Coordinates of C-alpha atoms and ligand atoms in Angstrom, one line a residue:
X1 CA 67.4 -113.5 204.0
X2 CA 64.6 -114.8 201.7
X3 CA 64.0 -111.2 201.2
X4 CA 66.8 -110.3 200.0
X5 CA 67.4 -113.0 198.0
X6 CA 64.2 -112.0 196.1
X7 CA 65.0 -108.8 195.7
X8 CA 68.2 -109.8 194.1
X9 CA 66.3 -111.7 191.8
X10 CA 63.8 -109.6 191.1
X11 CA 66.2 -106.9 190.2
X12 CA 67.9 -109.4 187.8
X13 CA 64.6 -110.1 186.2
X14 CA 64.1 -105.9 185.9
X15 CA 67.1 -105.2 183.9
X16 CA 65.6 -103.3 181.2
X17 CA 66.5 -100.8 178.5
X18 CA 66.5 -100.3 174.9
X19 CA 69.2 -98.3 173.3
X20 CA 71.8 -97.0 171.0
X21 CA 74.9 -97.7 169.3
X22 CA 77.0 -97.3 166.4
X23 CA 75.9 -100.0 163.6
X24 CA 79.3 -101.8 163.8
X25 CA 79.3 -102.3 167.0
X26 CA 76.5 -104.4 168.0
X27 CA 77.5 -107.3 166.2
X28 CA 77.6 -110.9 168.3
X29 CA 81.3 -110.6 168.9
X30 CA 81.5 -106.9 170.3
X31 CA 78.5 -107.0 172.3
X32 CA 79.9 -110.2 174.0
X33 CA 82.8 -108.6 175.0
X34 CA 81.8 -105.2 175.7
X35 CA 84.0 -103.6 173.0
X36 CA 83.1 -100.9 170.5
X37 CA 86.2 -100.0 169.3
X38 CA 85.7 -100.5 165.2
X39 CA 88.6 -100.3 162.9
X40 CA 87.7 -96.9 160.7
X41 CA 87.2 -97.7 157.2
X42 CA 90.9 -97.1 155.4
X43 CA 92.5 -98.5 158.1
X44 CA 93.9 -101.5 159.8
X45 CA 93.7 -100.5 163.2
X46 CA 90.8 -100.0 165.8
X47 CA 90.2 -96.7 166.5
X48 CA 92.8 -95.7 163.7
X49 CA 95.9 -96.7 165.9
X50 CA 98.8 -94.4 166.9
X51 CA 98.4 -90.8 166.3
X52 CA 94.5 -91.1 166.0
X53 CA 93.3 -93.5 168.7
X54 CA 93.5 -96.5 170.3
X55 CA 90.7 -98.9 172.5
X56 CA 90.5 -98.4 176.1
X57 CA 88.7 -99.5 178.8
X58 CA 85.8 -96.8 180.0
X59 CA 86.3 -95.2 183.2
X60 CA 82.7 -95.3 186.0
X61 CA 82.3 -92.3 186.7
X62 CA 78.9 -92.3 188.3
X63 CA 78.5 -90.3 191.7
X64 CA 76.7 -92.4 194.3
X65 CA 74.5 -90.5 196.4
X66 CA 71.0 -90.6 198.6
X67 CA 69.3 -89.5 195.8
X68 CA 69.5 -93.0 194.1
X69 CA 65.8 -94.8 193.8
X70 CA 65.6 -98.4 193.8
X71 CA 64.8 -97.8 190.0
X72 CA 68.3 -96.8 189.1
X73 CA 69.5 -100.2 190.2
X74 CA 67.3 -102.0 187.7
X75 CA 67.8 -100.0 184.7
X76 CA 69.6 -100.4 181.9
X77 CA 70.9 -96.8 181.8
X78 CA 72.9 -97.2 184.9
X79 CA 76.6 -96.8 185.1
X80 CA 76.7 -95.6 181.9
X81 CA 77.3 -97.1 179.0
X82 CA 78.7 -99.9 181.0
X83 CA 76.1 -102.2 180.8
X84 CA 76.3 -102.3 177.4
X85 CA 80.0 -101.4 176.5
X86 CA 83.1 -101.3 179.0
X87 CA 85.5 -100.5 176.3
X88 CA 85.6 -97.6 173.5
X89 CA 88.0 -95.5 171.1
X90 CA 89.8 -93.4 173.0
X91 CA 91.0 -90.5 170.7
X92 CA 94.3 -88.7 170.5
X93 CA 94.7 -85.0 169.3
X94 CA 91.7 -83.4 168.0
X95 CA 90.1 -86.4 166.9
X96 CA 86.5 -87.6 168.2
X97 CA 83.8 -90.1 167.3
X98 CA 83.1 -93.6 168.0
X99 CA 86.1 -94.6 165.3
X100 CA 88.2 -91.4 165.9
X101 CA 87.0 -90.1 162.2
X102 CA 85.4 -87.0 163.7
X103 CA 87.1 -83.9 164.9
X104 CA 86.4 -82.7 168.3
X105 CA 83.7 -79.9 168.5
X106 CA 85.1 -76.8 167.2
X107 CA 88.3 -78.4 165.0
X108 CA 88.5 -78.7 161.3
X109 CA 90.9 -80.3 158.8
X110 CA 92.0 -83.8 157.4
X111 CA 94.3 -84.2 161.4
X112 CA 91.6 -81.8 163.0
X113 CA 94.4 -79.5 163.4
X114 CA 92.9 -76.6 162.9
X115 CA 90.3 -74.6 165.3
X116 CA 87.2 -73.2 163.3
X117 CA 86.1 -70.0 163.3
X118 CA 83.0 -70.4 165.1
X119 CA 80.0 -71.0 162.9
X120 CA 76.8 -68.8 163.7
X121 CA 73.9 -70.1 164.8
X122 CA 71.2 -67.8 163.3
X123 CA 67.9 -66.2 164.2
X124 CA 65.4 -68.4 161.7
X125 CA 63.3 -65.1 161.6
X126 CA 66.1 -63.3 160.3
X127 CA 67.6 -65.9 157.7
X128 CA 66.7 -65.7 153.6
X129 CA 63.7 -67.4 152.2
X130 CA 66.1 -69.6 150.7
X131 CA 68.1 -70.7 153.8
X132 CA 64.3 -71.4 155.3
X133 CA 63.8 -73.7 152.3
X134 CA 67.0 -75.1 153.0
X135 CA 65.9 -75.7 156.5
X136 CA 63.0 -78.0 155.8
X137 CA 64.5 -80.0 153.2
X138 CA 67.6 -80.7 155.8
X139 CA 65.3 -81.9 158.4
X140 CA 63.1 -83.9 156.0
X141 CA 66.4 -85.6 154.4
X142 CA 67.5 -86.3 158.1
X143 CA 64.0 -88.1 158.7
X144 CA 64.3 -90.2 155.3
X145 CA 68.0 -91.5 155.8
X146 CA 69.3 -94.3 157.7
X147 CA 71.4 -93.7 160.2
X148 CA 74.9 -95.5 161.3
X149 CA 73.4 -96.1 164.9
X150 CA 70.9 -98.5 165.4
X151 CA 68.5 -99.0 168.1
X152 CA 67.8 -102.0 170.3
X153 CA 64.3 -103.6 171.0
X154 CA 64.8 -105.3 174.2
X155 CA 66.2 -104.9 177.4
X156 CA 70.0 -105.9 177.7
X157 CA 69.6 -109.2 179.3
X158 CA 67.1 -110.3 176.5
X159 CA 69.7 -109.0 173.5
X160 CA 71.0 -112.0 171.7
X161 CA 72.7 -109.9 169.1
X162 CA 72.4 -107.7 165.8
X163 CA 68.8 -108.9 165.0
X164 CA 67.9 -107.1 168.6
X165 CA 68.7 -103.4 166.9
X166 CA 66.7 -101.9 164.5
X167 CA 67.5 -99.5 161.9
X168 CA 66.4 -95.8 162.8
X169 CA 66.5 -92.7 160.5
X170 CA 69.2 -89.9 161.4
X171 CA 66.0 -87.7 163.0
X172 CA 64.6 -90.2 164.6
X173 CA 67.8 -91.1 166.3
X174 CA 67.4 -87.9 167.9
X175 CA 64.1 -88.3 168.9
X176 CA 64.9 -91.7 170.5
X177 CA 67.7 -90.6 172.2
X178 CA 65.8 -88.1 174.0
X179 CA 63.1 -90.4 174.6
X180 CA 65.7 -93.0 176.2
X181 CA 67.2 -90.4 178.5
X182 CA 64.0 -89.6 180.0
X183 CA 62.0 -92.2 179.7
X184 CA 60.5 -94.2 183.0
X185 CA 62.3 -97.1 184.4
X186 CA 59.0 -99.5 184.7
X187 CA 55.1 -98.4 185.7
X188 CA 54.3 -97.8 189.0
X189 CA 52.7 -100.6 190.6
X190 CA 51.9 -101.4 194.5
X191 CA 53.5 -104.5 194.2
X192 CA 56.7 -103.4 192.3
X193 CA 59.5 -101.5 192.7
X194 CA 58.5 -98.3 192.7
X195 CA 55.1 -97.3 193.8
X196 CA 54.8 -93.9 192.9
X197 CA 55.5 -92.3 189.3
X198 CA 58.2 -90.1 190.7
X199 CA 60.0 -93.2 192.0
X200 CA 59.8 -94.7 189.0
X201 CA 61.2 -92.5 186.5
X202 CA 64.6 -91.3 185.8
X203 CA 65.1 -88.4 183.6
X204 CA 68.9 -88.1 182.9
X205 CA 68.1 -84.5 180.4
X206 CA 65.3 -82.8 182.3
X207 CA 64.9 -81.6 186.2
X208 CA 68.0 -81.4 187.1
X209 CA 71.6 -80.1 186.9
X210 CA 72.5 -81.0 183.6
X211 CA 69.8 -79.8 181.8
X212 CA 71.3 -77.4 179.9
X213 CA 74.6 -79.0 179.4
X214 CA 72.6 -82.8 178.0
X215 CA 70.8 -80.6 175.4
X216 CA 73.7 -78.7 174.3
X217 CA 75.3 -81.9 173.6
X218 CA 72.3 -82.9 171.8
X219 CA 72.0 -80.2 169.8
X220 CA 75.8 -80.6 168.7
X221 CA 74.8 -84.0 167.8
X222 CA 72.4 -83.0 165.9
X223 CA 73.6 -80.3 163.8
X224 CA 77.0 -82.3 163.1
X225 CA 74.6 -85.2 162.0
X226 CA 72.3 -82.8 159.9
X227 CA 75.5 -81.1 158.3
X228 CA 76.6 -84.5 157.5
X229 CA 73.4 -86.2 156.1
X230 CA 73.5 -83.0 153.8
X231 CA 76.7 -82.7 152.6
X232 CA 76.9 -79.5 154.3
X233 CA 79.4 -78.6 157.1
X234 CA 78.9 -75.0 157.4
X235 CA 75.1 -75.4 157.7
X236 CA 74.1 -74.6 161.7
X237 CA 71.3 -74.9 163.4
X238 CA 69.0 -71.3 163.7
X239 CA 67.3 -70.7 166.8
X240 CA 63.2 -69.3 167.3
X241 CA 63.4 -66.5 169.8
X242 CA 60.0 -66.9 171.5
X243 CA 60.7 -64.0 173.7
X244 CA 60.8 -61.6 171.0
X245 CA 57.8 -63.8 169.0
X246 CA 55.1 -60.8 167.3
X247 CA 52.1 -60.9 169.8
X248 CA 53.4 -63.3 172.1
X249 CA 52.4 -66.2 169.4
X250 CA 54.2 -68.8 167.5
X251 CA 55.3 -66.8 164.8
X252 CA 56.8 -69.6 162.8
X253 CA 53.7 -71.9 163.3
X254 CA 53.6 -71.2 159.1
X255 CA 54.6 -73.2 156.4
X256 CA 57.0 -71.1 155.6
X257 CA 59.1 -73.0 158.8
X258 CA 57.7 -75.5 160.9
X259 CA 53.7 -75.7 159.4
X260 CA 50.5 -74.2 159.7
X261 CA 47.9 -75.9 161.8
X262 CA 44.3 -76.1 161.7
X263 CA 41.9 -75.7 164.9
X264 CA 42.2 -79.4 165.5
X265 CA 46.4 -79.2 166.1
X266 CA 46.8 -80.7 162.3
X267 CA 49.9 -79.6 160.0
X268 CA 48.4 -78.1 156.6
X269 CA 49.0 -80.9 153.9
X270 CA 51.3 -78.1 152.1
X271 CA 54.0 -78.3 154.9
X272 CA 56.4 -80.8 154.3
X273 CA 56.0 -81.6 157.8
X274 CA 52.4 -83.0 157.4
X275 CA 54.2 -86.4 156.1
X276 CA 56.1 -87.0 159.3
X277 CA 55.4 -89.7 161.7
X278 CA 56.5 -89.9 164.8
X279 CA 57.8 -92.4 166.8
X280 CA 57.6 -93.8 170.7
X281 CA 54.4 -92.3 171.6
X282 CA 53.3 -94.8 174.1
X283 CA 55.3 -96.1 177.0
X284 CA 53.7 -99.6 177.1
X285 CA 53.2 -101.5 180.2
X286 CA 54.3 -104.7 179.5
X287 CA 52.7 -107.9 181.3
X288 CA 56.0 -110.3 182.6
X289 CA 54.8 -114.0 183.5
X290 CA 57.0 -112.9 186.5
X291 CA 53.5 -110.8 187.5
X292 CA 55.1 -107.4 187.6
X293 CA 54.5 -104.7 184.3
X294 CA 57.9 -103.7 182.5
X295 CA 57.6 -100.7 180.6
X296 CA 58.3 -102.3 177.2
X297 CA 61.2 -100.5 175.3
X298 CA 59.6 -98.0 172.6
X299 CA 59.9 -100.1 169.2
X300 CA 61.4 -97.7 167.2
X301 CA 60.9 -99.2 163.8
X302 CA 57.0 -98.2 164.2
X303 CA 55.1 -95.0 163.8
X304 CA 53.2 -93.9 166.5
X305 CA 51.3 -90.7 165.1
X306 CA 51.4 -87.5 163.3
X307 CA 52.9 -84.3 164.4
X308 CA 49.9 -82.2 166.4
X309 CA 50.3 -78.6 167.2
X310 CA 48.1 -76.1 168.3
X311 CA 49.7 -72.8 169.7
X312 CA 48.0 -71.1 172.4
X313 CA 45.1 -73.8 173.2
X314 CA 46.8 -75.4 175.8
X315 CA 44.7 -75.9 178.8
X316 CA 45.1 -72.6 181.3
X317 CA 43.1 -74.2 184.3
X318 CA 45.2 -77.2 184.2
X319 CA 48.5 -74.8 183.6
X320 CA 48.0 -71.7 184.5
X321 CA 46.7 -68.4 182.7
X322 CA 50.0 -68.2 180.7
X323 CA 49.4 -71.0 178.8
X324 CA 47.7 -68.8 175.7
X325 CA 50.9 -67.0 175.2
X326 CA 54.5 -67.3 174.8
X327 CA 56.9 -66.6 177.9
X328 CA 57.8 -62.9 178.2
X329 CA 61.6 -61.5 177.3
X330 CA 60.9 -59.9 180.7
X331 CA 60.8 -63.5 182.5
X332 CA 64.1 -64.0 180.2
X333 CA 65.6 -61.1 181.7
X334 CA 65.2 -62.0 185.3
X335 CA 66.2 -65.9 184.7
X336 CA 69.5 -64.5 183.8
X337 CA 70.1 -62.2 186.7
X338 CA 70.5 -64.9 188.7
X339 CA 74.5 -65.6 188.9
X340 CA 74.1 -68.9 190.9
X341 CA 74.3 -71.4 188.2
X342 CA 72.0 -74.4 190.4
X343 CA 70.9 -75.0 193.9
X344 CA 70.8 -78.1 195.9
X345 CA 69.1 -80.6 195.5
X346 CA 69.7 -79.2 192.1
X347 CA 66.5 -81.0 191.0
X348 CA 62.9 -79.8 190.1
X349 CA 62.6 -78.3 193.7
X350 CA 65.9 -75.9 193.3
X351 CA 65.2 -72.3 194.5
X352 CA 67.0 -69.4 193.5
X353 CA 68.6 -71.2 190.6
X354 CA 69.0 -70.0 187.3
X355 CA 68.9 -73.6 185.9
X356 CA 65.7 -74.1 187.4
X357 CA 64.1 -71.0 186.1
X358 CA 65.5 -71.9 182.6
X359 CA 63.8 -75.4 182.8
X360 CA 61.1 -74.0 184.1
X361 CA 59.8 -75.1 187.6
X362 CA 60.7 -72.3 189.3
X363 CA 58.5 -68.8 189.6
X364 CA 59.9 -65.9 187.1
X365 CA 58.8 -63.8 189.8
X366 CA 59.8 -65.1 192.9
X367 CA 62.8 -67.1 192.1
X368 CA 61.4 -70.2 193.9
X369 CA 60.3 -73.4 192.9
X370 CA 56.2 -73.8 192.8
X371 CA 54.6 -77.0 192.6
X372 CA 50.6 -77.8 191.6
X373 CA 48.6 -77.2 194.7
X374 CA 45.5 -79.6 194.6
X375 CA 43.1 -78.1 197.3
X376 CA 40.6 -80.2 199.2
X377 CA 37.9 -79.5 197.3
X378 CA 39.9 -80.8 194.1
X379 CA 40.6 -77.4 192.5
X380 CA 44.3 -77.0 191.3
X381 CA 46.4 -74.5 191.5
X382 CA 48.7 -75.0 188.8
X383 CA 52.6 -74.6 189.9
X384 CA 55.2 -72.7 187.7
X385 CA 55.7 -73.9 184.4
X386 CA 58.0 -70.9 182.9
X387 CA 60.6 -70.3 180.2
X388 CA 61.6 -73.7 178.6
X389 CA 58.8 -75.5 180.0
X390 CA 56.2 -73.1 179.3
X391 CA 57.0 -72.9 175.4
X392 CA 56.3 -76.5 175.7
X393 CA 52.9 -76.5 177.0
X394 CA 51.9 -73.7 174.8
X395 CA 52.5 -75.5 171.9
X396 CA 49.6 -78.3 173.0
X397 CA 50.6 -81.3 171.1
X398 CA 53.5 -83.2 170.0
X399 CA 55.6 -81.0 172.2
X400 CA 53.7 -80.7 175.4
X401 CA 51.9 -83.9 175.7
X402 CA 55.3 -86.1 176.8
X403 CA 58.8 -84.5 177.7
X404 CA 60.0 -87.8 176.2
X405 CA 58.6 -87.6 173.2
X406 CA 58.4 -84.0 172.0
X407 CA 61.8 -84.4 169.8
X408 CA 59.3 -86.0 167.3
X409 CA 58.4 -82.2 166.1
X410 CA 60.9 -80.2 164.7
X411 CA 60.1 -77.3 166.3
X412 CA 61.9 -78.9 169.2
X413 CA 65.2 -78.1 167.7
X414 CA 65.1 -74.5 167.2
X415 CA 63.3 -74.2 170.4
X416 CA 66.0 -75.9 172.5
X417 CA 68.7 -73.9 170.0
X418 CA 67.4 -71.0 171.9
X419 CA 66.9 -72.2 175.2
X420 CA 71.0 -73.2 174.6
X421 CA 71.0 -69.2 173.6
X422 CA 69.6 -67.8 176.7
X423 CA 72.2 -70.2 178.7
X424 CA 75.2 -68.9 176.1
X425 CA 73.9 -66.1 177.6
X426 CA 74.2 -66.5 181.1
X427 CA 77.8 -68.0 180.5
X428 CA 79.1 -64.9 179.0
X429 CA 77.6 -62.8 182.3
X430 CA 78.6 -64.9 184.7
X431 CA 81.8 -67.2 183.7
X432 CA 82.0 -70.9 183.8
X433 CA 83.9 -71.5 187.0
X434 CA 83.6 -74.9 188.0
X435 CA 82.0 -74.9 190.9
X436 CA 78.8 -73.6 189.4
X437 CA 78.6 -77.3 188.5
X438 CA 77.7 -79.5 191.1
X439 CA 80.7 -82.6 191.9
X440 CA 77.9 -84.7 193.5
X441 CA 74.2 -84.1 195.2
X442 CA 72.7 -83.9 191.8
X443 CA 69.5 -86.5 190.7
X444 CA 72.0 -89.6 188.7
X445 CA 73.6 -88.2 185.7
X446 CA 73.5 -84.9 186.5
X447 CA 76.7 -84.3 188.6
X448 CA 78.9 -82.6 186.8
X449 CA 81.3 -85.2 185.8
X450 CA 79.3 -87.6 184.9
X451 CA 78.4 -88.8 181.5
X452 CA 75.6 -87.9 179.9
X453 CA 73.2 -90.8 179.0
X454 CA 73.2 -91.9 176.1
X455 CA 75.5 -90.3 174.3
X456 CA 78.3 -92.7 172.7
X457 CA 81.2 -92.7 172.7
X458 CA 80.5 -90.9 176.7
X459 CA 81.3 -87.6 177.7
X460 CA 80.1 -85.5 180.7
X461 CA 78.7 -82.2 181.4
X462 CA 81.6 -80.7 182.3
X463 CA 82.8 -81.1 178.6
X464 CA 79.9 -78.7 177.8
X465 CA 80.3 -76.0 180.5
X466 CA 82.4 -73.5 178.5
X467 CA 81.9 -70.6 176.2
X468 CA 80.6 -72.1 172.7
X469 CA 83.2 -70.4 170.9
X470 CA 85.5 -73.1 172.3
X471 CA 82.9 -75.6 170.9
X472 CA 83.2 -74.2 167.4
X473 CA 79.7 -71.7 167.3
X474 CA 78.2 -68.8 168.6
X475 CA 74.4 -67.2 168.1
X476 CA 73.8 -64.1 166.0
X477 CA 72.4 -62.1 169.4
X478 CA 72.5 -63.1 172.7
X479 CA 69.6 -62.3 175.0
X480 CA 69.4 -58.5 175.9
X481 CA 72.8 -57.4 174.9
X482 CA 73.8 -54.2 176.7
X483 CA 70.1 -54.0 178.4
X484 CA 69.8 -55.7 181.8
X485 CA 70.3 -52.9 184.2
X486 CA 67.5 -53.8 186.6
X487 CA 67.9 -55.8 189.9
X488 CA 64.8 -57.6 190.7
X489 CA 65.6 -60.9 191.9
X490 CA 62.3 -61.6 193.7
X491 CA 62.8 -63.4 197.0
X492 CA 66.2 -64.6 195.9
X493 CA 68.0 -61.5 197.0
X494 CA 71.5 -60.7 195.2
X495 CA 72.7 -60.4 198.4
X496 CA 71.6 -63.9 199.5
X497 CA 72.4 -66.0 196.5
X498 CA 70.5 -69.3 197.1
X499 CA 74.2 -71.6 196.8
X500 CA 74.3 -70.6 200.3
X501 CA 71.5 -72.9 201.3
X502 CA 73.7 -75.3 200.9
X503 CA 75.2 -74.3 204.3
X504 CA 71.9 -74.8 205.9
X505 CA 70.4 -72.8 207.9
X506 CA 69.8 -69.4 210.3
X507 CA 72.3 -71.3 212.6
X508 CA 75.1 -71.7 210.2
X509 CA 75.0 -68.1 209.7
X510 CA 74.9 -67.4 213.5
X511 CA 78.3 -69.5 214.2
X512 CA 79.8 -67.3 211.3
X513 CA 78.6 -64.0 212.9
X514 CA 79.8 -65.1 216.6
X515 CA 83.3 -66.1 214.8
X516 CA 83.4 -62.8 213.5
X517 CA 82.7 -60.9 216.7
X518 CA 85.4 -63.1 218.6
X519 CA 87.7 -62.5 215.9
X520 CA 89.4 -59.3 214.0
X521 CA 88.0 -60.6 211.0
X522 CA 84.9 -58.6 212.0
X523 CA 86.8 -55.5 210.5
X524 CA 86.8 -56.7 207.4
X525 CA 82.7 -55.9 207.3
X526 CA 83.0 -52.8 206.6
X527 CA 85.0 -53.6 203.5
X528 CA 83.7 -51.2 200.3
X529 CA 84.1 -54.5 198.4
X530 CA 81.4 -56.6 200.4
X531 CA 77.9 -57.1 199.5
X532 CA 76.1 -58.1 202.9
X533 CA 76.9 -58.7 206.3
X534 CA 78.0 -62.3 206.2
X535 CA 80.0 -63.1 203.5
X536 CA 83.1 -61.2 204.3
X537 CA 83.2 -64.1 207.1
X538 CA 83.3 -66.8 204.4
X539 CA 86.5 -68.1 203.1
X540 CA 87.6 -67.2 199.8
X541 CA 86.6 -70.1 198.1
X542 CA 82.9 -70.2 199.1
X543 CA 83.0 -66.8 197.7
X544 CA 84.1 -68.2 194.7
X545 CA 81.2 -70.8 195.0
X546 CA 78.7 -67.8 195.5
X547 CA 79.3 -66.2 192.5
Ligands
NAG601 C1 59.9 -112.1 182.0 O1 61.3 -111.7 182.6 C2 62.2 -112.9 182.5 C3 63.4 -112.4 183.4 O2 64.1 -110.9 182.6 C4 62.4 -113.1 180.9 O3 63.3 -114.3 180.8 C5 61.5 -113.5 180.4 O4 61.7 -113.7 178.4 C6 60.0 -112.6 179.8 N1 59.1 -112.8 179.5 C7 58.5 -112.4 178.6 C8 57.2 -112.4 178.0 O5 59.2 -111.5 177.5
NAG602 C1 84.1 -105.5 180.5 O1 83.4 -106.9 180.4 C2 83.8 -107.8 179.7 C3 82.7 -108.8 179.5 O2 81.2 -108.9 180.2 C4 84.3 -108.4 181.3 O3 84.9 -109.6 180.4 C5 85.5 -107.1 181.5 O4 86.1 -107.6 182.7 C6 85.0 -105.8 181.6 N1 86.3 -104.9 182.0 C7 85.7 -104.4 182.8 C8 86.9 -103.2 182.9 O5 85.1 -103.8 183.9
NAG603 C1 94.6 -79.4 168.0 O1 94.2 -77.9 167.2 C2 95.1 -77.2 167.8 C3 94.6 -75.8 167.4 O2 94.6 -75.7 165.9 C4 96.5 -77.4 167.3 O3 97.1 -76.2 167.7 C5 97.1 -78.7 167.8 O4 98.3 -78.9 167.5 C6 96.0 -79.7 167.2 N1 96.4 -81.1 167.9 C7 97.1 -81.9 167.5 C8 97.4 -83.5 168.2 O5 96.9 -82.3 166.5
NAG604 C1 70.1 -100.9 158.2 O1 70.7 -100.1 157.1 C2 71.8 -100.8 156.5 C3 72.8 -99.5 155.8 O2 71.8 -98.5 155.6 C4 71.8 -101.9 155.8 O3 72.9 -102.1 155.0 C5 71.3 -103.0 156.3 O4 70.6 -104.1 155.6 C6 69.7 -102.5 157.0 N1 69.0 -103.6 157.7 C7 67.7 -104.0 157.9 C8 67.6 -104.9 158.5 O5 67.3 -103.1 157.3
NAG605 C1 49.9 -105.2 184.4 O1 49.8 -104.5 183.2 C2 48.3 -105.4 182.8 C3 47.7 -104.6 181.6 O2 47.8 -103.0 181.5 C4 47.4 -105.2 183.8 O3 45.9 -105.8 183.5 C5 47.8 -106.1 185.0 O4 47.1 -105.8 186.0 C6 49.2 -105.3 185.8 N1 49.8 -106.4 186.3 C7 50.3 -105.7 187.6 C8 50.8 -106.7 188.6 O5 50.2 -104.4 188.1
NAG606 C1 62.5 -73.0 198.4 O1 62.0 -72.1 198.9 C2 60.9 -72.6 199.9 C3 60.1 -71.1 200.4 O2 61.0 -70.1 200.8 C4 60.7 -73.1 200.8 O3 59.7 -74.0 201.3 C5 61.5 -74.4 200.3 O4 61.9 -75.7 201.7 C6 62.8 -74.0 199.6 N1 63.3 -75.2 198.8 C7 64.5 -75.7 198.9 C8 65.3 -77.1 198.4 O5 65.5 -75.3 199.4
NAG607 C1 45.4 -78.9 173.6 O1 44.6 -78.1 175.0 C2 43.2 -78.3 174.8 C3 43.0 -77.9 176.0 O2 42.6 -76.3 175.0 C4 43.3 -79.6 175.3 O3 42.1 -80.5 175.4 C5 43.9 -81.1 174.4 O4 43.7 -82.0 174.9 C6 45.4 -80.4 174.3 N1 46.1 -81.1 173.1 C7 46.9 -81.6 173.3 C8 47.5 -83.0 172.4 O5 47.9 -81.5 174.0
CU608 CU1 64.3 -82.2 176.4

């Protein structure tokens, strides 16, 4: 009993987090009521009233299951966003945004009544010199303009009112959002809630089924913010097709794009980005008088350094020999062949999963997860650091030192725009069946209907799992259009897609084979449409699952 009481007390002590909300909702009254339903400028009712939006309770869509770690229960991100706000605007028709003054993705017009012609995200190597200058200027304006979102400097239980929220620039807001989604809950401690690093961190954006959809939402929000701050609603984020880079080296690491660097990784003073300061580069353990360390919330008002980049100089002994160059187009081709979006446990250890290949923890020759191996003599065999992860590490600097602060470097947006383009290529090739995303069983916050932390007002992964044209944008060109004839899927044979692992083992197979032999269904085995000896015995819904 005492132990349980102590645990509860501890849990109460360590609820923590810094977070971000519209400035209009961080006044004392709104915080107390946990209600963010502002009256938009020019209106008289919250959320604009009938025909536009009204205030409503936020449902809790969290899926509780085995992957929950103790750290989850002391984290402000739990049951997002209800620790902070449990009511927000529910917009009608095609309206959206925290006060229903914006349009849903893909809609335009004063009443958001028109479905827009998709805007086109272009290859940054193909846009004009003028457009490149615009890219640099637009980024810099976002870096130097105050956002209408503010960021909390304290744990939830210490937030007293608006004074605990700080202004932040439009660009840094996105750095902070990415940081917040992936930050650790508390430092590992032998006496604390979690002993090992892996149990202390909760990543709502990476290493899980929601990786592509989370970053898609992030890019849409960032693109819109850049359009708004620059008064250019037709502007689109360019993408950097690193798999087609000259000599497999960073061909946009020049002052025309994101900045040239010297051998120490410092940006050239001629680049506009040399003046940029990073935020949140250090997670500071925080000694609390209860004798356990917290991870102090990032103080977004304090610059933490300059951008660093040194492409091709990442340590190959630590991360593998491929670190001297960018990922190859053949590796992308390989990943795109995988028809199964994700496989249990929908995490960094997933095998034969398109998502995990793209995320970068699966080997692009076997299709299987591969982690670091340390031999007894201390020698390290680096695990798989492929595609998305490979590019981060290759760039050796701000993009590689920690996933939590990588977004400080503007190349992050260009890299992720390309990652989203690969996700889109996969969608156009393999479809968007609901069954592709897990309903449960993924790490916290990564299941299909869970809200993506920390977007506000909240929306789910499912909202992003559709062809980009339905969200109002498209790409100049998808990856390897028309040339994906090969069938190599490494150790994940095409007739045996990884999703079947869900059904366990050979034992289950044997069961189906026996059932099959005992019934007339066996004749279906010879049907010319079937690919392997097992699938015909499975029911139709499962077959759809497998696709
Ligand atoms: C330590 O944590 C407790 C409980 O959350 C809090 O009341 C107290 O202010 C914290 N101490 C410091 C120095 O912030
Ligand atoms: C929302 O939070 C307020 C303030 O804590 C509380 O009074 C109310 O019961 C909550 N509503 C729901 C639906 O949880
Ligand atoms: C939303 O947009 C669609 C497409 O333009 C339009 O048909 C529909 O009427 C709009 N809905 C509302 C409620 O305005
Ligand atoms: C934050 O920004 C808003 C809008 O620009 C401004 O009105 C407010 O004074 C700023 N607050 C602080 C503490 O700087
Ligand atoms: C907490 O962190 C401080 C500073 O890093 C360290 O000196 C102390 O030993 C830590 N305490 C615990 C209980 O881990
Ligand atoms: C992935 O494949 C490896 C090697 O075949 C196997 O040892 C491991 O258990 C698999 N992992 C999962 C999560 O299925
Ligand atoms: C860049 O890579 C070198 C090894 O080649 C390493 O010593 C250095 O710490 C890396 N720098 C950063 C910022 O990651
Ligand atoms: Cu990320």
